[in-house]
Amino acid sequence: MDAQSYNAALSELRTVRDAIKRARTELSRLEGDRDKRITQLATYDKAKAERIAPAAGLSVADVVAVAPSLAPDSLAVTADKPQPQDAAPETLTPGVDEAAKPQGPVVTETSADRPQPTAPPASDESAVPATLPSASSARSLPSIPEGTTGDDWFTHTSGLASTRPNFTQQARSTVFLDTTTGVLVHRQQTHHLNLGTATAADILTAVFRTIPEGVERIYITAGDPWHRDADRYPYLRDAVAAWLNAPIPGWRTDTGRGRDRMAGHFVHARNPVGRYQRESGDSHVEIRSVGEWFDVDSDDPAVIRDAFVLLWQALRRHWNDAVIMGSPSQTGRDLWTRTIPQRGQYADGYPVLSEELRGLLHATAGQGRNELIIPPRVPDQLPQLVEYDRTFAYAKHTWKSPVGTPRRITATTFAAWSEKEQMRALYGCGHWQVRVTVPDTWNHVGLLPAPAPGERAWHYPATPGTTFTTWAGGPEIHTALTNPIQPWKIEILDGILWEDGKPLDDWAKKLKETWTNLSAQAQFHGDPVQARAAHLASRAVRSILLYGIGAFAQRPRMVTGTTPRSMERDVPADAEIIAFDDKHITWQKPTGFARDPNAHPEWAAAIWSGARAALLTQRHRDDNTYAGALHTPPGTVVAFRTDALYLTQPQNWPYHHQPGDYLLRGHLTGPLPAPTSEEELLSLRDAGRTALTTGQEH
């Protein structure tokens, strides 16, 4: 192949890329065609993956997956770390923007203020695909390097620590808008707006005409205007991006300001954030979805306004300077910083881990367990489907968190310890690399997460005799060793161990008290409107804690950019193309970790591990009993969804309205076809909740 034919082939590949986006019905055929052409291009001796990637609409990694010969040395996959001959692993025993389109590339950094997928509301995260990956297709998890290179990871980032703020957070003028009816609530006033087609321009024009003094935050309570042209786009994200970036005369994308500098729009399929600034620079405004805080059910904007007022009043009982910020995650972290002790060991703040350890935790510490179990592991026809949801679950696991400088616990070190020392370490705040073997006679659900294909996908092997290598927290390791059915074989390969501390305890206790107070108001208030507002406010408290924990995880920053089609070569080589039209290409790429003083992925990882373990077994001391999946007969667990269990039999588990208790949320009597997809499970879930509420489950 010569240069001319090479360039001609690139042009043809771009045509294929466009066709894939525009014709989803031909997706399978076109993707095959695309891969064939990539393979053909790879035969050119000067072919480069970074050149082919933007032409194909793929990342460099995806191109290399199709044509491995294009892989640079930096993308070579390393094998699992070998065990040193003098350090055999210990086997444990059971005892143990764009207002105007750019002429060149425009880059916007996605802010940390986003709906945290790292901590979704109960039962709202997508389930893991029912078909489990083969061992050969699962991704490999990183390891800590041997020797001094790995030892150097066990430190803190210089000059970076979480400290108590010395300023008062400023409240922002907020309105609540139903874009379906045009009803706008501002303070105690209700207005009716003509929103036209509900573009961002229509909304800003109507709101600022009605409230000339201006507002800084517009919560959309209903209507989802960013989905108005969804039928024109293959993916919701594309429709949302187009809605956010449509030109608005007199406005441009906000570049951020103040202590909580938030720049650019955040593209999210359901809860996007639009940030705009007047060309004159005298007004800044956000358009957000109230769905970040709680689910609404045809609630009037005035009720939602009352919910936020009740939330603010309840928080003020514990924080005299509490301010409700744009999102639950922002609010949660701001409130937490105001509980940092002013005296004692951490008066100077909680230091942030090295970037290497933060990256390792990001790659190896999963979140909520989401798994659908299909026949033959469950019956084809379910006798019943019963949903149990752990109330305010994560609040149950905040009483102890890792603090101090972490220690590396190698296989040799762990093996040299006594059984008592080993168990103390596993009871403590640790994150462990382990080799796991499922017992030969095991007949229940999987206990430990294993990496599956996908950036952050996990599955839970349960087939007898299966061996896999993974990372897991102490609560899960301990559960695997001491579960009520049969101990698993666990080999410690490496580990990170911290001191036990309580950095989140005061914050979580205040939020739990706030939640309890608002929940009581919702249950006993004589005015049904105020009772509903109190219920929504209690759900908002839950989101503050849930998303606040997710925010500690500090995912790597993602930069989004827009490049004219005529300048396609300027698309970064490591970028993923997420949308394009006839004139522009929109892409995104990770840029590593920010110097975030509140980045503590070790706290999020510990809470998530505790919550996953509690889905399996949880002791109720006051009742002297246990609850969880392992306390049900084999073959009766249908699904896990973050902090919810779906079973084929009802359970007599105690419920005292306390965080972590299993609440009966839905009940359907069968026979019912066993769900084999997320859509089918959610349909049955909704029917079960309705049946339980109306008393028609039998």
XYZ file of C-alpha atoms in Angstrom:
698
model
C 0.000 0.000 0.000
C 1.329 3.452 -0.919
C 0.639 6.791 0.758
C -2.101 7.703 -1.713
C -4.033 4.508 -1.180
C -3.395 4.770 2.553
C -5.015 8.237 2.661
C -7.838 7.032 0.430
C -8.486 4.156 2.810
C -8.593 6.593 5.743
C -11.236 8.612 3.918
C -13.335 5.521 3.334
C -12.993 4.601 6.996
C -14.362 8.008 8.018
C -17.386 7.324 5.854
C -17.904 4.026 7.641
C -17.584 5.780 11.008
C -20.310 8.282 10.111
C -22.593 5.548 8.845
C -22.249 3.633 12.111
C -23.435 6.626 14.082
C -26.355 7.425 11.800
C -27.672 3.945 11.122
C -27.924 1.895 14.296
C -29.891 -0.801 12.519
C -26.775 -1.616 10.505
C -24.435 -1.316 13.470
C -23.229 -4.914 13.505
C -22.412 -5.020 9.803
C -20.709 -1.649 9.767
C -18.581 -2.370 12.809
C -17.334 -5.489 11.078
C -16.533 -3.450 7.991
C -14.720 -0.890 10.124
C -12.546 -3.508 11.810
C -11.680 -5.084 8.480
C -10.484 -1.745 7.143
C -8.439 -1.098 10.281
C -6.754 -4.445 9.778
C -6.066 -3.510 6.173
C -4.579 -0.155 7.207
C -2.373 -1.916 9.726
C -0.530 -3.634 6.864
C 0.930 -0.271 5.847
C 4.410 -0.176 7.395
C 4.013 3.433 8.550
C 0.496 3.008 9.926
C -0.028 4.488 13.390
C -2.847 3.704 15.782
C -3.075 7.345 16.867
C -3.672 8.381 13.247
C -6.230 5.666 12.540
C -8.125 6.162 15.825
C -9.872 9.475 15.045
C -10.629 8.281 11.526
C -12.346 5.207 12.950
C -14.090 7.012 15.781
C -12.294 4.839 18.358
C -9.723 5.287 21.069
C -6.161 4.154 20.466
C -6.724 1.200 22.785
C -9.728 0.073 20.738
C -7.748 0.279 17.493
C -4.946 -1.765 19.032
C -7.485 -4.356 20.168
C -8.490 -4.833 16.523
C -4.951 -4.647 15.132
C -2.475 -5.711 17.855
C 0.480 -5.055 15.568
C -0.167 -1.317 16.030
C 0.391 -1.470 19.792
C 3.182 0.780 21.088
C 5.331 -0.580 23.868
C 3.458 1.497 26.444
C 0.236 -0.404 25.720
C 1.714 -3.862 26.134
C -0.293 -5.905 28.617
C 1.762 -7.156 31.524
C 1.183 -10.559 32.997
C 0.104 -11.069 36.572
C 2.891 -10.236 38.968
C 4.881 -13.403 39.712
C 5.295 -14.413 43.287
C 8.876 -14.155 44.532
C 10.315 -17.555 45.273
C 11.144 -16.587 48.836
C 7.711 -15.124 49.503
C 5.105 -17.794 48.968
C 1.614 -16.451 49.656
C 0.015 -17.438 52.910
C -3.080 -19.628 52.617
C -5.558 -18.679 55.328
C -7.439 -21.309 57.256
C -11.090 -21.090 58.261
C -10.084 -19.721 61.640
C -8.850 -16.755 60.151
C -19.349 25.300 24.190
C -20.055 26.701 23.325
C -22.107 29.848 22.826
C -20.312 30.257 19.532
C -18.763 27.361 17.649
C -14.961 27.413 17.908
C -12.521 27.839 15.076
C -9.981 25.585 16.734
C -10.075 22.906 19.421
C -12.051 23.910 22.520
C -11.327 22.037 25.720
C -13.500 22.049 28.820
C -12.498 20.307 32.025
C -15.332 18.324 33.519
C -15.784 19.439 37.100
C -15.871 17.302 40.198
C -19.394 18.559 40.797
C -21.261 15.868 38.971
C -23.818 13.201 39.667
C -21.575 10.525 41.118
C -21.957 7.238 39.339
C -19.610 5.998 41.982
C -22.436 5.999 44.481
C -25.829 5.622 42.838
C -29.145 5.690 44.660
C -30.388 2.341 45.863
C -31.493 0.040 43.095
C -30.827 2.664 40.416
C -27.528 1.432 38.981
C -27.473 -0.777 35.927
C -27.057 -4.447 36.624
C -24.011 -6.368 35.513
C -24.766 -8.346 32.334
C -26.211 -11.741 33.100
C -23.628 -13.581 31.002
C -20.421 -13.871 32.950
C -17.122 -13.300 31.130
C -14.628 -16.018 30.570
C -11.406 -15.912 32.523
C -9.449 -15.132 29.385
C -11.584 -12.089 28.539
C -11.517 -10.490 32.004
C -9.271 -7.491 32.453
C -6.197 -7.685 34.666
C -6.000 -5.539 37.778
C -2.813 -3.611 38.557
C -0.390 -4.640 41.265
C 1.992 -2.727 43.492
C 5.499 -2.789 41.974
C 8.122 -4.869 43.726
C 10.900 -3.337 45.797
C 11.529 0.316 46.526
C 9.434 1.459 43.563
C 6.296 0.083 45.178
C 7.374 1.080 48.669
C 7.608 4.698 47.508
C 3.863 4.657 46.851
C 3.188 4.415 50.573
C 3.293 8.071 51.412
C 1.173 11.178 51.128
C 1.098 13.865 48.458
C 3.274 16.741 49.602
C 1.395 19.864 50.645
C -2.061 18.371 50.048
C -4.479 17.752 52.919
C -8.150 18.136 53.787
C -8.446 21.133 56.096
C -11.296 22.944 57.782
C -12.434 25.936 55.687
C -11.852 29.429 57.026
C -14.631 31.042 55.004
C -18.419 31.026 54.987
C -19.995 29.387 51.958
C -22.289 31.760 50.059
C -25.828 30.752 49.147
C -27.022 31.239 45.581
C -30.324 32.595 44.388
C -32.326 29.571 43.211
C -35.545 28.980 41.284
C -37.505 25.815 40.514
C -38.928 25.342 37.023
C -41.286 22.766 35.525
C -40.532 22.940 31.807
C -43.655 20.922 30.978
C -46.109 23.403 32.510
C -43.913 26.510 32.569
C -44.485 26.955 36.323
C -41.590 28.803 37.995
C -41.275 29.133 41.769
C -38.997 31.851 43.134
C -39.018 32.203 46.907
C -42.714 32.560 47.806
C -43.843 33.607 44.324
C -45.180 31.469 41.494
C -44.907 32.553 37.858
C -46.107 31.041 34.586
C -43.572 31.264 31.755
C -43.794 30.807 28.016
C -40.796 28.608 27.324
C -41.254 28.171 23.590
C -39.489 24.938 22.652
C -37.632 24.843 25.993
C -34.149 25.313 24.601
C -31.524 26.611 26.996
C -31.887 29.988 25.288
C -35.689 29.938 25.811
C -35.265 29.079 29.489
C -32.644 31.732 30.231
C -34.567 34.398 28.332
C -37.861 33.640 30.090
C -36.367 33.332 33.573
C -34.306 36.529 33.406
C -37.230 38.423 31.903
C -39.408 37.329 34.833
C -36.748 37.855 37.509
C -34.727 40.827 36.272
C -32.502 40.887 39.370
C -31.210 37.548 38.172
C -30.768 34.046 39.549
C -27.718 31.823 39.850
C -29.276 28.364 39.823
C -32.261 26.969 37.918
C -33.453 23.547 39.029
C -35.518 21.732 36.420
C -38.172 19.790 38.321
C -39.907 18.159 35.345
C -39.804 18.058 31.573
C -36.196 16.997 30.879
C -35.779 19.675 28.177
C -32.344 18.324 27.220
C -34.136 15.288 25.755
C -36.323 17.391 23.444
C -34.529 16.205 20.273
C -33.609 12.728 21.482
C -35.197 11.110 18.425
C -32.685 12.874 16.194
C -29.657 11.313 17.890
C -28.503 7.730 18.304
C -27.609 8.272 21.978
C -29.098 10.393 24.745
C -25.701 11.880 25.541
C -25.536 13.271 22.011
C -28.927 14.924 22.408
C -27.932 16.368 25.792
C -24.629 17.705 24.445
C -26.395 19.379 21.536
C -28.944 20.984 23.877
C -26.251 22.299 26.237
C -24.009 23.634 23.466
C -26.641 25.286 21.269
C -25.743 28.985 20.738
C -27.448 31.465 23.102
C -27.255 35.123 22.046
C -25.542 37.154 24.756
C -24.323 34.093 26.672
C -21.337 31.766 26.555
C -20.172 28.706 28.472
C -19.145 29.681 31.987
C -15.431 29.478 32.721
C -15.934 29.254 36.500
C -15.348 31.577 39.406
C -14.966 31.705 43.170
C -13.773 29.084 45.614
C -16.011 26.392 44.109
C -14.755 27.020 40.577
C -16.816 24.939 38.197
C -16.113 25.320 34.521
C -18.014 24.151 31.486
C -21.053 21.968 31.005
C -21.360 18.449 32.365
C -22.882 16.065 29.820
C -24.932 13.374 31.560
C -27.762 11.404 29.977
C -30.242 12.084 32.805
C -28.870 14.805 35.077
C -26.718 17.198 33.045
C -25.410 20.547 34.251
C -25.367 23.597 32.009
C -23.160 26.498 33.146
C -23.585 29.829 31.384
C -22.111 33.304 31.702
C -23.294 36.539 30.125
C -20.951 37.943 27.509
C -20.735 41.040 29.715
C -19.587 38.825 32.580
C -22.100 40.169 35.114
C -24.242 37.026 35.416
C -23.449 33.363 36.018
C -26.156 30.728 36.084
C -26.485 26.953 36.250
C -29.289 24.860 34.793
C -29.500 21.594 36.736
C -31.814 18.651 37.242
C -33.418 18.193 40.636
C -33.077 14.482 39.895
C -29.556 14.711 41.318
C -31.172 15.036 44.749
C -34.219 12.776 44.691
C -36.799 11.172 42.421
C -39.887 13.286 41.831
C -43.363 12.030 41.082
C -45.344 14.829 39.445
C -44.439 17.062 42.393
C -45.268 20.730 42.076
C -42.208 23.031 42.006
C -43.524 24.677 45.201
C -43.334 21.330 47.023
C -39.782 20.842 45.816
C -38.926 24.380 46.949
C -40.356 23.513 50.389
C -38.254 20.339 50.464
C -35.068 22.341 49.974
C -36.147 24.826 52.666
C -36.788 21.960 55.113
C -33.446 20.417 54.172
C -31.597 23.668 54.852
C -33.367 24.185 58.168
C -32.618 20.636 59.302
C -28.946 20.886 58.352
C -28.633 24.207 60.190
C -29.400 22.431 63.446
C -26.027 20.702 63.115
C -24.031 23.155 60.989
C -24.723 26.815 61.704
C -23.046 27.754 58.409
C -24.663 25.052 56.250
C -25.394 26.033 52.665
C -27.100 23.878 50.060
C -24.820 23.818 47.059
C -25.567 22.786 43.503
C -25.271 19.033 43.960
C -25.440 16.520 46.823
C -21.775 15.619 46.349
C -20.665 19.252 46.619
C -22.873 19.778 49.634
C -21.702 16.592 51.311
C -18.018 17.341 50.997
C -18.471 20.972 52.077
C -20.350 19.873 55.203
C -17.715 17.233 55.923
C -14.876 19.759 55.814
C -16.720 21.689 58.537
C -16.448 18.667 60.840
C -12.652 18.384 60.556
C -11.375 18.683 64.139
C -9.790 21.960 65.169
C -7.679 20.250 67.813
C -5.961 16.907 68.111
C -3.979 14.675 65.780
C -5.665 15.826 62.567
C -6.168 19.506 63.371
C -3.840 20.275 60.463
C -6.012 18.184 58.157
C -6.166 14.685 56.700
C -3.285 14.197 54.228
C -4.023 12.887 50.739
C -2.504 9.613 49.536
C 0.114 9.477 46.805
C -1.255 9.656 43.299
C -0.053 6.093 42.702
C -2.111 4.663 45.568
C -5.116 6.741 44.570
C -4.824 5.355 41.052
C -4.559 1.808 42.385
C -7.684 2.246 44.518
C -9.530 3.771 41.582
C -8.750 0.693 39.479
C -9.272 -1.987 42.122
C -11.992 -0.802 44.538
C -15.437 -1.491 43.064
C -18.654 0.140 44.183
C -22.100 -1.331 44.720
C -22.696 -4.975 43.821
C -24.909 -5.263 40.748
C -25.549 -8.791 39.560
C -28.431 -10.569 37.863
C -28.513 -14.333 38.420
C -30.274 -16.244 35.654
C -31.387 -19.859 35.072
C -30.201 -22.498 35.684
C -28.817 -20.911 38.868
C -32.397 -19.873 39.686
C -35.651 -21.552 38.552
C -37.053 -20.703 35.118
C -40.336 -19.895 36.885
C -39.943 -17.980 40.145
C -42.483 -18.794 42.867
C -42.227 -15.163 44.068
C -40.064 -12.100 43.680
C -39.372 -10.268 46.924
C -37.309 -7.057 47.116
C -35.417 -6.056 50.263
C -33.655 -2.695 50.288
C -31.097 -1.742 52.950
C -32.295 1.570 54.394
C -29.726 4.411 54.179
C -27.190 1.621 53.790
C -23.867 3.461 53.495
C -24.542 5.344 56.740
C -24.127 1.994 58.488
C -20.472 1.741 57.434
C -18.990 5.155 58.258
C -18.055 4.539 61.896
C -14.507 3.399 61.059
C -12.248 4.548 58.231
C -8.561 4.320 57.308
C -6.275 7.124 58.500
C -2.548 7.748 58.838
C 0.312 6.686 56.613
C -0.502 3.330 54.980
C 1.768 0.313 55.385
C 2.540 -2.265 52.736
C 1.876 -5.828 53.892
C 3.641 -8.244 51.557
C 2.904 -11.954 51.335
C 6.085 -12.624 53.321
C 5.122 -10.200 56.081
C 1.599 -11.591 56.349
C 2.849 -15.170 56.454
C 5.202 -14.327 59.316
C 2.387 -13.050 61.513
C 0.525 -15.117 64.049
C -3.077 -16.075 63.314
C -4.205 -13.446 65.811
C -2.187 -10.749 64.035
C -3.543 -11.852 60.668
C -7.136 -11.656 61.849
C -6.549 -8.282 63.478
C -5.219 -6.982 60.157
C -8.218 -8.323 58.231
C -10.575 -6.768 60.785
C -8.759 -3.469 60.343
C -8.823 -0.929 57.540
C -7.068 -2.642 54.664
C -7.198 -3.277 50.942
C -5.837 -6.674 49.876
C -4.637 -8.340 46.712
C -5.669 -11.978 46.988
C -5.847 -15.216 45.057
C -9.259 -16.766 45.679
C -10.495 -20.322 45.177
C -14.195 -21.184 45.325
C -14.745 -24.372 47.407
C -15.407 -27.541 45.401
C -18.825 -28.030 47.029
C -19.999 -24.421 46.945
C -23.661 -23.998 45.874
C -24.510 -20.391 46.722
C -23.761 -16.878 45.373
C -20.261 -15.538 44.791
C -18.588 -13.721 47.646
C -15.763 -11.640 46.170
C -15.636 -9.336 43.142
C -13.462 -10.310 40.189
C -12.590 -8.042 37.252
C -14.785 -8.399 34.185
C -14.403 -6.779 30.746
C -15.049 -3.058 30.873
C -13.375 -0.170 32.589
C -15.006 -0.720 35.989
C -17.004 -3.913 35.532
C -17.037 -6.683 38.125
C -18.609 -10.094 38.472
C -18.784 -12.555 41.363
C -17.518 -16.063 40.509
C -19.444 -18.851 42.239
C -18.559 -21.946 40.191
C -16.898 -24.575 42.427
C -13.154 -24.815 41.931
C -12.809 -21.428 40.186
C -9.589 -19.566 41.014
C -9.085 -15.863 40.359
C -6.922 -12.948 41.493
C -8.515 -9.739 42.690
C -8.443 -6.909 45.234
C -10.949 -6.638 48.075
C -11.466 -4.872 51.375
C -11.130 -6.412 54.806
C -14.899 -6.841 55.414
C -15.291 -8.962 52.277
C -12.154 -11.010 52.929
C -13.337 -11.697 56.460
C -16.787 -12.694 55.177
C -15.259 -15.132 52.682
C -13.255 -16.762 55.472
C -15.954 -16.904 58.162
C -19.224 -17.068 56.207
C -21.984 -19.278 57.679
C -21.840 -21.873 54.871
C -18.243 -22.808 54.092
C -14.905 -20.935 54.258
C -13.213 -19.992 51.007
C -9.511 -20.395 50.317
C -7.815 -16.991 50.371
C -4.130 -16.379 49.592
C -2.756 -12.965 50.551
C -0.509 -11.672 47.759
C -0.096 -8.060 48.848
C -1.922 -5.496 50.904
C -2.337 -1.936 52.128
C -3.061 -1.433 55.820
C -4.003 1.787 57.611
C -4.691 2.746 61.197
C -8.339 2.716 62.252
C -9.859 6.183 62.603
C -13.143 8.077 62.600
C -12.779 10.907 60.049
C -16.375 10.491 58.829
C -18.115 9.571 62.068
C -19.190 13.053 63.207
C -20.323 14.015 59.699
C -22.309 10.814 59.243
C -23.914 11.012 62.691
C -25.178 14.522 61.976
C -26.566 13.452 58.621
C -28.215 10.378 60.187
C -29.869 12.569 62.835
C -31.029 14.959 60.118
C -32.423 12.049 58.115
C -34.209 10.629 61.171
C -35.803 13.999 61.956
C -37.033 14.573 58.421
C -38.253 10.981 58.082
C -40.323 11.432 61.261
C -41.812 14.647 59.861
C -42.718 12.821 56.668
C -44.456 10.074 58.632
C -46.356 12.151 61.191
C -46.982 15.588 59.642
C -50.686 16.346 59.411
C -50.372 18.314 56.159
C -49.831 15.860 53.283
C -48.053 18.523 51.214
C -45.542 19.229 53.971
C -45.238 15.521 54.670
C -44.274 14.999 51.037
C -41.762 17.866 51.208
C -40.207 16.320 54.324
C -39.962 12.950 52.584
C -38.145 14.515 49.633
C -35.845 16.363 52.036
C -34.996 13.087 53.800
C -34.130 11.556 50.429
C -31.892 14.554 49.764
C -30.003 13.873 53.012
C -29.460 10.319 51.834
C -28.052 11.666 48.551
C -25.730 14.045 50.414
C -24.148 11.142 52.273
C -24.247 8.727 49.337
C -22.791 11.088 46.752
C -20.505 12.696 49.307
C -18.869 9.309 49.826
C -18.633 8.846 46.081
C -16.954 12.249 45.783
C -14.160 11.128 48.114
C -13.269 8.499 45.507
C -12.047 11.287 43.198
C -12.192 9.773 39.750
C -9.557 10.949 37.269
C -10.565 14.169 35.568
C -12.144 13.939 32.142
C -11.535 16.690 29.615
C -14.090 17.247 26.854
C -13.128 19.007 23.628
C -14.657 20.094 20.337
C -12.615 20.154 17.123
C -13.730 21.222 13.629
C -13.967 18.357 11.137
C -11.473 20.215 8.946
C -8.894 19.909 11.770
C -9.459 16.246 12.554
C -5.751 15.577 12.953
C -5.806 17.831 16.037
C -8.001 15.381 17.957
C -5.733 14.025 20.746
C -4.436 10.549 20.030
C -5.703 9.177 23.352
C -9.167 10.737 23.098
C -12.470 8.938 22.721
C -14.880 10.418 20.179
C -18.270 10.778 21.866
C -20.273 12.730 19.263
C -19.936 14.513 15.948
C -21.945 16.270 13.279
C -21.134 17.618 9.837
C -18.919 20.396 11.237
C -17.505 19.313 14.590
C -16.098 16.336 16.461
C -16.663 16.127 20.230
C -14.217 14.024 22.201
C -13.155 13.291 25.745
C -9.957 12.093 27.386
C -8.791 11.437 30.950
C -6.167 13.804 32.356
C -5.225 12.132 35.618
C -5.958 13.266 39.142
C -6.394 16.845 40.235
C -4.664 18.220 43.332
C -7.891 17.791 45.232
C -7.411 18.306 48.982
C -10.504 16.220 49.684
C -9.512 13.144 47.656
C -9.778 10.119 49.938
C -10.590 7.039 47.842
C -9.520 4.874 50.770
C -12.637 6.020 52.670
C -15.023 5.317 49.811
C -13.402 1.917 49.191
C -13.789 0.898 52.844
C -17.474 1.865 52.918
C -18.254 0.112 49.640
C -16.517 -3.045 50.831
C -18.491 -3.012 54.082
C -21.758 -2.507 52.217
C -21.064 -5.374 49.801
C -20.219 -7.655 52.726
C -23.450 -6.678 54.514
C -25.449 -7.776 51.464
C -24.117 -11.246 52.193
C -24.344 -11.342 55.984
C -25.205 -8.774 58.616
C -25.690 -9.333 62.330
C -28.577 -7.687 64.195
C -27.220 -7.626 67.732
C -30.418 -6.489 69.432
C -32.379 -9.317 67.823
C -29.555 -11.887 68.011
C -30.102 -12.806 64.388
C -28.552 -12.407 60.943
C -29.766 -11.130 57.579
C -28.344 -11.180 54.068
C -28.042 -13.350 50.971
C -26.053 -16.111 52.696
C -28.913 -16.598 55.155
C -31.278 -17.674 52.377
C -31.488 -21.141 50.770
C -29.289 -21.774 47.700
C -30.958 -20.794 44.433
C -33.248 -18.171 45.991
C -31.166 -15.048 45.237
C -32.252 -13.509 41.932
C -30.300 -10.236 41.911
C -28.172 -7.721 43.799
C -28.563 -4.022 43.027
C -26.246 -1.761 45.039
C -27.949 -2.152 48.429
C -30.990 -4.219 47.454
C -31.609 -7.974 47.319
C -34.164 -9.770 45.124
C -35.242 -13.184 46.419
C -37.721 -15.928 45.606
C -38.804 -16.233 49.243
C -39.803 -13.680 51.906
C -37.579 -13.446 54.977
C -38.371 -12.694 58.607
C -35.584 -10.149 59.000
C -35.950 -7.457 61.694
C -36.641 -3.878 60.622
C -36.324 -1.025 63.129
C -36.048 1.965 60.747
C -32.285 2.068 61.349
C -29.558 2.551 58.721
C -28.656 -0.796 57.206
C -31.926 -2.574 58.094
C -33.524 -4.621 55.321
C -36.830 -2.998 54.318
C -39.413 -4.973 52.344
C -39.938 -2.818 49.227
C -41.762 -5.106 46.805
C -43.502 -8.475 46.607
C -44.929 -10.338 43.625
C -46.459 -13.811 43.834
C -45.737 -16.133 40.911
C -45.184 -18.139 39.057
C -43.103 -15.490 37.258
C -40.623 -15.936 34.403
C -37.125 -15.429 35.778
C -35.729 -12.099 34.489
C -32.826 -12.475 32.085
C -32.123 -8.788 31.493
C -31.981 -5.584 33.474
C -35.122 -4.319 31.739
C -37.091 -7.387 32.778
C -35.835 -7.154 36.371
C -36.763 -3.475 36.668
C -40.210 -4.160 35.228
C -40.819 -6.860 37.844
C -39.376 -4.610 40.549
C -41.784 -1.796 39.727
C -44.718 -4.207 39.603
C -43.689 -5.679 42.952
C -43.502 -2.273 44.601
C -46.909 -1.325 43.248
C -48.402 -4.618 44.368
C -47.015 -4.238 47.880
C -48.258 -0.659 48.178
C -51.762 -1.535 46.987
C -51.926 -4.800 48.919
C -52.235 -6.869 45.742
C -49.066 -8.936 46.028
C -51.130 -12.063 46.674
